[in-house]
């Protein structure tokens, strides 16, 4: 059993910054990737950023250059630094952990990010 808990969301003005955290606990022996997804009102869920087991990262074009994903393996925590926020970044952000060996995906409960003046 794996549990993911996100935190760090909130209300910020355009151009502001937030740092999201996701801490994993439970029976984690190995994983393929950890990432962040988001779902805006009336829109489909989309991949925002992912960090692979070896440390490489990938970003959606819409956030490239503004967001940074990182990981602290000792703490089983993945972070998402959100800079230069835009109103269109408003969404519920979800943490995801993928384990390809067992064909498993785990999700956090989500944290709300609202960008508005």
Short mmCIF file of N, CA, C and O in Angstrom, two decimals:
data_model
loop_
_atom_site.label_atom_id
_atom_site.label_comp_id
_atom_site.label_asym_id
_atom_site.label_seq_id
_atom_site.Cartn_x
_atom_site.Cartn_y
_atom_site.Cartn_z
N UNK A 1 0.84 -1.19 0.00
CA UNK A 1 0.00 0.00 0.00
C UNK A 1 0.88 1.25 0.00
O UNK A 1 1.82 1.35 0.79
N UNK A 2 0.56 2.17 -0.90
CA UNK A 2 1.31 3.41 -1.03
C UNK A 2 0.35 4.58 -0.85
O UNK A 2 -0.76 4.58 -1.38
N UNK A 3 0.80 5.56 -0.10
CA UNK A 3 0.02 6.76 0.12
C UNK A 3 0.84 7.97 -0.30
O UNK A 3 2.01 8.10 0.07
N UNK A 4 0.23 8.88 -1.04
CA UNK A 4 0.85 10.12 -1.46
C UNK A 4 0.07 11.28 -0.87
O UNK A 4 -1.16 11.33 -1.00
N UNK A 5 0.78 12.21 -0.25
CA UNK A 5 0.15 13.36 0.37
C UNK A 5 0.78 14.63 -0.17
O UNK A 5 1.98 14.85 0.00
N UNK A 6 -0.03 15.47 -0.81
CA UNK A 6 0.44 16.73 -1.36
C UNK A 6 0.17 17.87 -0.39
O UNK A 6 -0.76 17.83 0.41
N UNK A 7 0.97 18.92 -0.53
CA UNK A 7 0.76 20.13 0.23
C UNK A 7 1.41 21.29 -0.51
O UNK A 7 2.20 21.09 -1.43
N UNK A 8 1.09 22.51 -0.10
CA UNK A 8 1.74 23.68 -0.63
C UNK A 8 0.90 24.53 -1.57
O UNK A 8 1.35 25.60 -1.99
N UNK A 9 -0.28 24.07 -1.92
CA UNK A 9 -1.13 24.86 -2.79
C UNK A 9 -1.66 26.10 -2.08
O UNK A 9 -1.53 26.26 -0.87
N UNK A 10 -2.27 26.98 -2.87
CA UNK A 10 -2.82 28.19 -2.31
C UNK A 10 -3.18 29.19 -3.37
O UNK A 10 -3.19 28.89 -4.56
N UNK A 11 -3.49 30.40 -2.93
CA UNK A 11 -3.86 31.51 -3.80
C UNK A 11 -2.67 32.45 -3.95
O UNK A 11 -2.11 32.92 -2.96
N UNK A 12 -2.29 32.72 -5.19
CA UNK A 12 -1.19 33.62 -5.48
C UNK A 12 -1.57 34.55 -6.62
O UNK A 12 -2.45 34.25 -7.43
N UNK A 13 -0.88 35.68 -6.69
CA UNK A 13 -1.09 36.62 -7.77
C UNK A 13 -0.30 36.21 -9.01
O UNK A 13 0.70 35.50 -8.91
N UNK A 14 -0.74 36.63 -10.19
CA UNK A 14 0.05 36.36 -11.39
C UNK A 14 1.49 36.83 -11.22
O UNK A 14 1.74 37.91 -10.70
N UNK A 15 2.41 36.01 -11.67
CA UNK A 15 3.83 36.29 -11.50
C UNK A 15 4.42 35.76 -10.22
O UNK A 15 5.65 35.78 -10.06
N UNK A 16 3.58 35.29 -9.32
CA UNK A 16 4.05 34.77 -8.06
C UNK A 16 4.55 33.35 -8.15
O UNK A 16 4.62 32.75 -9.22
N UNK A 17 4.89 32.80 -6.98
CA UNK A 17 5.49 31.47 -6.91
C UNK A 17 4.86 30.64 -5.82
O UNK A 17 4.35 31.17 -4.82
N UNK A 18 4.91 29.34 -6.01
CA UNK A 18 4.51 28.37 -5.01
C UNK A 18 5.45 27.18 -5.08
O UNK A 18 6.08 26.95 -6.12
N UNK A 19 5.53 26.45 -4.00
CA UNK A 19 6.28 25.21 -3.98
C UNK A 19 5.39 24.10 -3.44
O UNK A 19 4.95 24.15 -2.29
N UNK A 20 5.13 23.11 -4.28
CA UNK A 20 4.31 21.97 -3.90
C UNK A 20 5.20 20.82 -3.44
O UNK A 20 6.28 20.61 -3.98
N UNK A 21 4.71 20.08 -2.46
CA UNK A 21 5.42 18.93 -1.95
C UNK A 21 4.52 17.71 -2.00
O UNK A 21 3.31 17.81 -1.81
N UNK A 22 5.12 16.57 -2.25
CA UNK A 22 4.41 15.30 -2.24
C UNK A 22 5.28 14.28 -1.53
O UNK A 22 6.38 13.98 -2.00
N UNK A 23 4.79 13.75 -0.44
CA UNK A 23 5.52 12.76 0.33
C UNK A 23 4.86 11.40 0.19
O UNK A 23 3.65 11.27 0.39
N UNK A 24 5.66 10.41 -0.15
CA UNK A 24 5.17 9.05 -0.32
C UNK A 24 5.50 8.21 0.90
O UNK A 24 6.58 8.33 1.49
N UNK A 25 4.57 7.36 1.26
CA UNK A 25 4.79 6.44 2.37
C UNK A 25 4.15 5.10 2.04
O UNK A 25 3.31 5.01 1.15
N UNK A 26 4.55 4.08 2.77
CA UNK A 26 4.01 2.75 2.54
C UNK A 26 5.04 1.81 1.94
O UNK A 26 6.24 1.99 2.12
N UNK A 27 4.55 0.83 1.22
CA UNK A 27 5.40 -0.23 0.68
C UNK A 27 6.00 0.20 -0.66
O UNK A 27 5.53 -0.21 -1.73
N UNK A 28 7.02 1.02 -0.58
CA UNK A 28 7.71 1.51 -1.76
C UNK A 28 9.09 0.86 -1.82
O UNK A 28 9.96 1.17 -1.00
N UNK A 29 9.28 -0.01 -2.77
CA UNK A 29 10.57 -0.68 -2.95
C UNK A 29 11.34 -0.12 -4.14
O UNK A 29 12.56 -0.05 -4.11
N UNK A 30 10.62 0.22 -5.17
CA UNK A 30 11.21 0.84 -6.34
C UNK A 30 10.10 1.53 -7.13
O UNK A 30 8.92 1.23 -6.95
N UNK A 31 10.48 2.47 -7.97
CA UNK A 31 9.52 3.17 -8.79
C UNK A 31 10.16 3.56 -10.11
O UNK A 31 11.38 3.69 -10.21
N UNK A 32 9.33 3.76 -11.11
CA UNK A 32 9.81 4.18 -12.41
C UNK A 32 9.88 5.69 -12.53
O UNK A 32 10.81 6.23 -13.11
N UNK A 33 8.86 6.37 -11.99
CA UNK A 33 8.83 7.82 -12.08
C UNK A 33 7.88 8.38 -11.03
O UNK A 33 7.00 7.69 -10.53
N UNK A 34 8.08 9.65 -10.74
CA UNK A 34 7.13 10.43 -9.96
C UNK A 34 6.85 11.70 -10.73
O UNK A 34 7.76 12.26 -11.35
N UNK A 35 5.62 12.13 -10.70
CA UNK A 35 5.27 13.30 -11.48
C UNK A 35 4.12 14.07 -10.90
O UNK A 35 3.51 13.69 -9.90
N UNK A 36 3.85 15.19 -11.55
CA UNK A 36 2.74 16.06 -11.20
C UNK A 36 1.81 16.20 -12.39
O UNK A 36 2.25 16.44 -13.52
N UNK A 37 0.53 16.04 -12.14
CA UNK A 37 -0.52 16.30 -13.10
C UNK A 37 -1.38 17.43 -12.57
O UNK A 37 -1.35 17.76 -11.39
N UNK A 38 -2.16 18.02 -13.45
CA UNK A 38 -3.10 19.03 -13.01
C UNK A 38 -4.39 18.93 -13.82
O UNK A 38 -4.39 18.46 -14.95
N UNK A 39 -5.45 19.37 -13.20
CA UNK A 39 -6.75 19.40 -13.86
C UNK A 39 -7.42 20.73 -13.55
O UNK A 39 -7.76 21.01 -12.40
N UNK A 40 -7.59 21.53 -14.58
CA UNK A 40 -8.26 22.81 -14.47
C UNK A 40 -9.76 22.62 -14.62
O UNK A 40 -10.22 21.62 -15.17
N UNK A 41 -10.55 23.60 -14.16
CA UNK A 41 -12.00 23.49 -14.31
C UNK A 41 -12.40 23.28 -15.76
O UNK A 41 -11.92 23.98 -16.66
N UNK A 42 -13.24 22.32 -15.99
CA UNK A 42 -13.80 22.02 -17.31
C UNK A 42 -12.75 21.54 -18.31
O UNK A 42 -12.99 21.54 -19.52
N UNK A 43 -11.59 21.12 -17.83
CA UNK A 43 -10.54 20.63 -18.71
C UNK A 43 -10.10 19.23 -18.30
O UNK A 43 -10.37 18.76 -17.20
N UNK A 44 -9.40 18.57 -19.23
CA UNK A 44 -8.88 17.24 -18.97
C UNK A 44 -7.61 17.32 -18.11
O UNK A 44 -6.90 18.31 -18.11
N UNK A 45 -7.36 16.24 -17.40
CA UNK A 45 -6.12 16.16 -16.64
C UNK A 45 -4.93 16.10 -17.60
O UNK A 45 -4.97 15.41 -18.62
N UNK A 46 -3.87 16.80 -17.25
CA UNK A 46 -2.69 16.83 -18.09
C UNK A 46 -1.43 16.64 -17.27
O UNK A 46 -1.36 17.03 -16.10
N UNK A 47 -0.43 16.06 -17.90
CA UNK A 47 0.87 15.90 -17.28
C UNK A 47 1.58 17.25 -17.24
O UNK A 47 1.66 17.94 -18.25
N UNK A 48 2.11 17.60 -16.09
CA UNK A 48 2.84 18.85 -15.91
C UNK A 48 4.34 18.61 -15.94
O UNK A 48 5.08 19.27 -16.67
N UNK A 49 4.80 17.69 -15.12
CA UNK A 49 6.22 17.41 -15.02
C UNK A 49 6.42 16.01 -14.46
O UNK A 49 5.59 15.51 -13.71
N UNK A 50 7.52 15.39 -14.83
CA UNK A 50 7.84 14.06 -14.35
C UNK A 50 9.33 13.96 -14.12
O UNK A 50 10.13 14.57 -14.85
N UNK A 51 9.70 13.22 -13.09
CA UNK A 51 11.10 12.93 -12.83
C UNK A 51 11.26 11.42 -12.84
O UNK A 51 10.54 10.69 -12.15
N UNK A 52 12.19 10.94 -13.65
CA UNK A 52 12.41 9.52 -13.83
C UNK A 52 13.32 9.00 -12.72
O UNK A 52 14.01 9.78 -12.05
N UNK A 53 13.31 7.70 -12.55
CA UNK A 53 14.09 7.07 -11.48
C UNK A 53 15.53 7.52 -11.46
O UNK A 53 16.10 7.78 -10.39
N UNK A 54 16.14 7.63 -12.62
CA UNK A 54 17.54 8.03 -12.70
C UNK A 54 17.79 9.51 -12.51
O UNK A 54 18.95 9.92 -12.41
N UNK A 55 16.73 10.31 -12.47
CA UNK A 55 16.88 11.72 -12.20
C UNK A 55 16.57 12.66 -13.34
O UNK A 55 16.50 13.87 -13.13
N UNK A 56 16.40 12.15 -14.54
CA UNK A 56 16.06 13.01 -15.66
C UNK A 56 14.63 13.52 -15.51
O UNK A 56 13.80 12.90 -14.85
N UNK A 57 14.35 14.65 -16.13
CA UNK A 57 13.05 15.30 -15.99
C UNK A 57 12.45 15.61 -17.35
O UNK A 57 13.14 15.71 -18.36
N UNK A 58 11.15 15.79 -17.34
CA UNK A 58 10.42 16.17 -18.54
C UNK A 58 9.27 17.09 -18.13
O UNK A 58 8.68 16.90 -17.07
N UNK A 59 8.96 18.07 -18.99
CA UNK A 59 7.96 19.07 -18.67
C UNK A 59 7.00 19.27 -19.83
O UNK A 59 7.38 19.12 -21.00
N UNK A 60 5.78 19.63 -19.49
CA UNK A 60 4.86 20.08 -20.50
C UNK A 60 5.36 21.39 -21.10
O UNK A 60 5.96 22.21 -20.41
N UNK A 61 5.10 21.59 -22.38
CA UNK A 61 5.57 22.80 -23.04
C UNK A 61 5.04 24.06 -22.36
O UNK A 61 5.73 25.09 -22.31
N UNK A 62 3.85 24.00 -21.82
CA UNK A 62 3.22 25.16 -21.23
C UNK A 62 3.89 25.63 -19.95
O UNK A 62 3.69 26.78 -19.54
N UNK A 63 4.67 24.78 -19.31
CA UNK A 63 5.31 25.14 -18.05
C UNK A 63 6.83 25.13 -18.14
O UNK A 63 7.50 25.53 -17.18
N UNK A 64 7.37 24.71 -19.25
CA UNK A 64 8.81 24.62 -19.41
C UNK A 64 9.46 25.98 -19.21
O UNK A 64 9.03 26.98 -19.78
N UNK A 65 10.48 26.00 -18.39
CA UNK A 65 11.16 27.25 -18.07
C UNK A 65 10.60 27.97 -16.87
O UNK A 65 11.25 28.90 -16.36
N UNK A 66 9.42 27.58 -16.42
CA UNK A 66 8.80 28.22 -15.27
C UNK A 66 8.70 27.29 -14.06
O UNK A 66 8.81 27.75 -12.93
N UNK A 67 8.47 26.01 -14.31
CA UNK A 67 8.32 25.03 -13.23
C UNK A 67 9.56 24.15 -13.16
O UNK A 67 10.20 23.87 -14.18
N UNK A 68 9.85 23.68 -11.96
CA UNK A 68 10.97 22.78 -11.75
C UNK A 68 10.55 21.64 -10.83
O UNK A 68 10.05 21.88 -9.74
N UNK A 69 10.76 20.42 -11.29
CA UNK A 69 10.47 19.26 -10.47
C UNK A 69 11.78 18.74 -9.88
O UNK A 69 12.82 18.73 -10.55
N UNK A 70 11.73 18.32 -8.63
CA UNK A 70 12.91 17.79 -7.97
C UNK A 70 12.48 16.72 -6.97
O UNK A 70 11.29 16.58 -6.67
N UNK A 71 13.46 15.99 -6.45
CA UNK A 71 13.14 14.88 -5.58
C UNK A 71 14.19 14.74 -4.49
O UNK A 71 15.38 14.94 -4.73
N UNK A 72 13.74 14.41 -3.30
CA UNK A 72 14.61 14.10 -2.19
C UNK A 72 14.37 12.63 -1.86
O UNK A 72 13.39 12.28 -1.21
N UNK A 73 15.25 11.77 -2.33
CA UNK A 73 15.05 10.34 -2.17
C UNK A 73 15.03 9.91 -0.70
O UNK A 73 14.28 9.01 -0.32
N UNK A 74 15.85 10.54 0.11
CA UNK A 74 15.91 10.18 1.52
C UNK A 74 14.59 10.44 2.24
O UNK A 74 14.25 9.75 3.20
N UNK A 75 13.86 11.44 1.77
CA UNK A 75 12.60 11.80 2.39
C UNK A 75 11.39 11.27 1.63
O UNK A 75 10.26 11.52 2.04
N UNK A 76 11.64 10.54 0.54
CA UNK A 76 10.55 10.05 -0.31
C UNK A 76 9.60 11.18 -0.71
O UNK A 76 8.38 11.02 -0.70
N UNK A 77 10.17 12.30 -1.08
CA UNK A 77 9.40 13.49 -1.37
C UNK A 77 9.78 14.04 -2.74
O UNK A 77 10.96 14.12 -3.08
N UNK A 78 8.77 14.43 -3.49
CA UNK A 78 8.97 15.11 -4.75
C UNK A 78 8.39 16.51 -4.63
O UNK A 78 7.36 16.71 -3.99
N UNK A 79 9.06 17.48 -5.24
CA UNK A 79 8.66 18.87 -5.17
C UNK A 79 8.35 19.40 -6.57
O UNK A 79 8.88 18.92 -7.57
N UNK A 80 7.52 20.40 -6.60
CA UNK A 80 7.29 21.15 -7.83
C UNK A 80 7.35 22.63 -7.49
O UNK A 80 6.51 23.13 -6.75
N UNK A 81 8.38 23.29 -8.00
CA UNK A 81 8.52 24.73 -7.84
C UNK A 81 7.83 25.42 -9.00
O UNK A 81 8.17 25.19 -10.15
N UNK A 82 6.84 26.24 -8.68
CA UNK A 82 6.06 26.94 -9.69
C UNK A 82 6.41 28.42 -9.63
O UNK A 82 6.10 29.10 -8.66
N UNK A 83 7.05 28.92 -10.68
CA UNK A 83 7.42 30.31 -10.78
C UNK A 83 6.68 30.98 -11.93
O UNK A 83 6.18 30.31 -12.83
N UNK A 84 6.66 32.30 -11.90
CA UNK A 84 6.02 33.08 -12.96
C UNK A 84 4.63 32.57 -13.27
O UNK A 84 4.26 32.36 -14.43
N UNK A 85 3.85 32.39 -12.23
CA UNK A 85 2.54 31.77 -12.38
C UNK A 85 1.59 32.64 -13.20
O UNK A 85 1.60 33.87 -13.10
N UNK A 86 0.77 31.97 -13.98
CA UNK A 86 -0.23 32.60 -14.82
C UNK A 86 -1.61 32.12 -14.40
O UNK A 86 -1.76 31.04 -13.84
N UNK A 87 -2.64 32.91 -14.70
CA UNK A 87 -4.00 32.47 -14.37
C UNK A 87 -4.34 31.10 -14.95
O UNK A 87 -5.08 30.33 -14.32
N UNK A 88 -3.83 30.78 -16.12
CA UNK A 88 -4.11 29.50 -16.74
C UNK A 88 -3.45 28.33 -16.03
O UNK A 88 -3.71 27.17 -16.37
N UNK A 89 -2.59 28.60 -15.06
CA UNK A 89 -2.02 27.55 -14.23
C UNK A 89 -2.97 27.10 -13.13
O UNK A 89 -2.69 26.12 -12.44
N UNK A 90 -4.06 27.82 -12.96
CA UNK A 90 -5.04 27.47 -11.93
C UNK A 90 -5.58 26.07 -12.18
O UNK A 90 -6.10 25.77 -13.25
N UNK A 91 -5.47 25.21 -11.18
CA UNK A 91 -5.89 23.83 -11.31
C UNK A 91 -5.70 23.12 -9.98
O UNK A 91 -5.06 23.65 -9.06
N UNK A 92 -6.24 21.93 -9.90
CA UNK A 92 -5.88 21.01 -8.83
C UNK A 92 -4.68 20.21 -9.30
O UNK A 92 -4.71 19.61 -10.38
N UNK A 93 -3.63 20.22 -8.51
CA UNK A 93 -2.40 19.53 -8.86
C UNK A 93 -2.32 18.22 -8.09
O UNK A 93 -2.47 18.18 -6.88
N UNK A 94 -2.06 17.14 -8.83
CA UNK A 94 -2.02 15.81 -8.27
C UNK A 94 -0.63 15.20 -8.41
O UNK A 94 -0.01 15.28 -9.47
N UNK A 95 -0.17 14.58 -7.36
CA UNK A 95 1.08 13.84 -7.38
C UNK A 95 0.83 12.41 -7.85
O UNK A 95 -0.20 11.81 -7.52
N UNK A 96 1.76 11.89 -8.63
CA UNK A 96 1.63 10.54 -9.18
C UNK A 96 2.93 9.77 -9.01
O UNK A 96 4.02 10.32 -9.21
N UNK A 97 2.81 8.51 -8.67
CA UNK A 97 3.95 7.60 -8.59
C UNK A 97 3.67 6.39 -9.46
O UNK A 97 2.61 5.76 -9.31
N UNK A 98 4.58 6.08 -10.36
CA UNK A 98 4.42 4.95 -11.27
C UNK A 98 5.43 3.87 -10.96
O UNK A 98 6.62 4.16 -10.80
N UNK A 99 4.95 2.64 -10.88
CA UNK A 99 5.81 1.48 -10.71
C UNK A 99 5.51 0.55 -11.88
O UNK A 99 4.51 -0.18 -11.86
N UNK A 100 6.36 0.56 -12.88
CA UNK A 100 6.12 -0.24 -14.07
C UNK A 100 6.25 -1.73 -13.82
O UNK A 100 5.59 -2.53 -14.47
N UNK A 101 7.10 -2.11 -12.87
CA UNK A 101 7.31 -3.51 -12.57
C UNK A 101 6.01 -4.20 -12.19
O UNK A 101 5.79 -5.36 -12.55
N UNK A 102 5.16 -3.51 -11.48
CA UNK A 102 3.88 -4.06 -11.05
C UNK A 102 2.70 -3.43 -11.77
O UNK A 102 1.55 -3.67 -11.41
N UNK A 103 2.99 -2.63 -12.79
CA UNK A 103 1.95 -1.94 -13.54
C UNK A 103 1.01 -1.16 -12.62
O UNK A 103 -0.22 -1.26 -12.72
N UNK A 104 1.61 -0.41 -11.72
CA UNK A 104 0.84 0.30 -10.70
C UNK A 104 1.03 1.80 -10.80
O UNK A 104 2.12 2.29 -11.10
N UNK A 105 -0.04 2.52 -10.53
CA UNK A 105 -0.02 3.97 -10.41
C UNK A 105 -0.70 4.38 -9.11
O UNK A 105 -1.76 3.84 -8.77
N UNK A 106 -0.10 5.31 -8.43
CA UNK A 106 -0.64 5.82 -7.18
C UNK A 106 -0.82 7.32 -7.28
O UNK A 106 -0.01 8.01 -7.90
N UNK A 107 -1.88 7.82 -6.65
CA UNK A 107 -2.25 9.22 -6.75
C UNK A 107 -2.48 9.84 -5.39
O UNK A 107 -2.99 9.20 -4.47
N UNK A 108 -2.09 11.10 -5.27
CA UNK A 108 -2.42 11.86 -4.09
C UNK A 108 -3.82 12.43 -4.18
O UNK A 108 -4.53 12.26 -5.17
N UNK A 109 -4.22 13.13 -3.14
CA UNK A 109 -5.58 13.67 -3.07
C UNK A 109 -5.73 14.99 -3.83
O UNK A 109 -6.85 15.43 -4.08
N UNK A 110 -4.63 15.60 -4.19
CA UNK A 110 -4.65 16.85 -4.91
C UNK A 110 -4.53 18.06 -4.01
O UNK A 110 -4.94 18.04 -2.85
N UNK A 111 -3.94 19.12 -4.55
CA UNK A 111 -3.84 20.39 -3.85
C UNK A 111 -4.18 21.51 -4.82
O UNK A 111 -3.74 21.52 -5.97
N UNK A 112 -4.99 22.45 -4.36
CA UNK A 112 -5.51 23.50 -5.22
C UNK A 112 -4.50 24.63 -5.38
O UNK A 112 -3.97 25.16 -4.40
N UNK A 113 -4.24 25.00 -6.62
CA UNK A 113 -3.45 26.18 -6.95
C UNK A 113 -4.34 27.16 -7.69
O UNK A 113 -4.91 26.82 -8.73
N UNK A 114 -4.47 28.35 -7.16
CA UNK A 114 -5.29 29.39 -7.78
C UNK A 114 -4.43 30.61 -8.03
O UNK A 114 -3.82 31.15 -7.10
N UNK A 115 -4.39 31.06 -9.27
CA UNK A 115 -3.60 32.23 -9.66
C UNK A 115 -4.58 33.30 -10.11
O UNK A 115 -5.23 33.17 -11.15
N UNK A 116 -4.69 34.35 -9.32
CA UNK A 116 -5.66 35.39 -9.60
C UNK A 116 -5.25 36.68 -8.91
O UNK A 116 -4.65 36.67 -7.84
N UNK A 117 -5.56 37.80 -9.55
CA UNK A 117 -5.32 39.10 -8.95
C UNK A 117 -6.57 39.64 -8.27
O UNK A 117 -6.55 40.68 -7.64
#
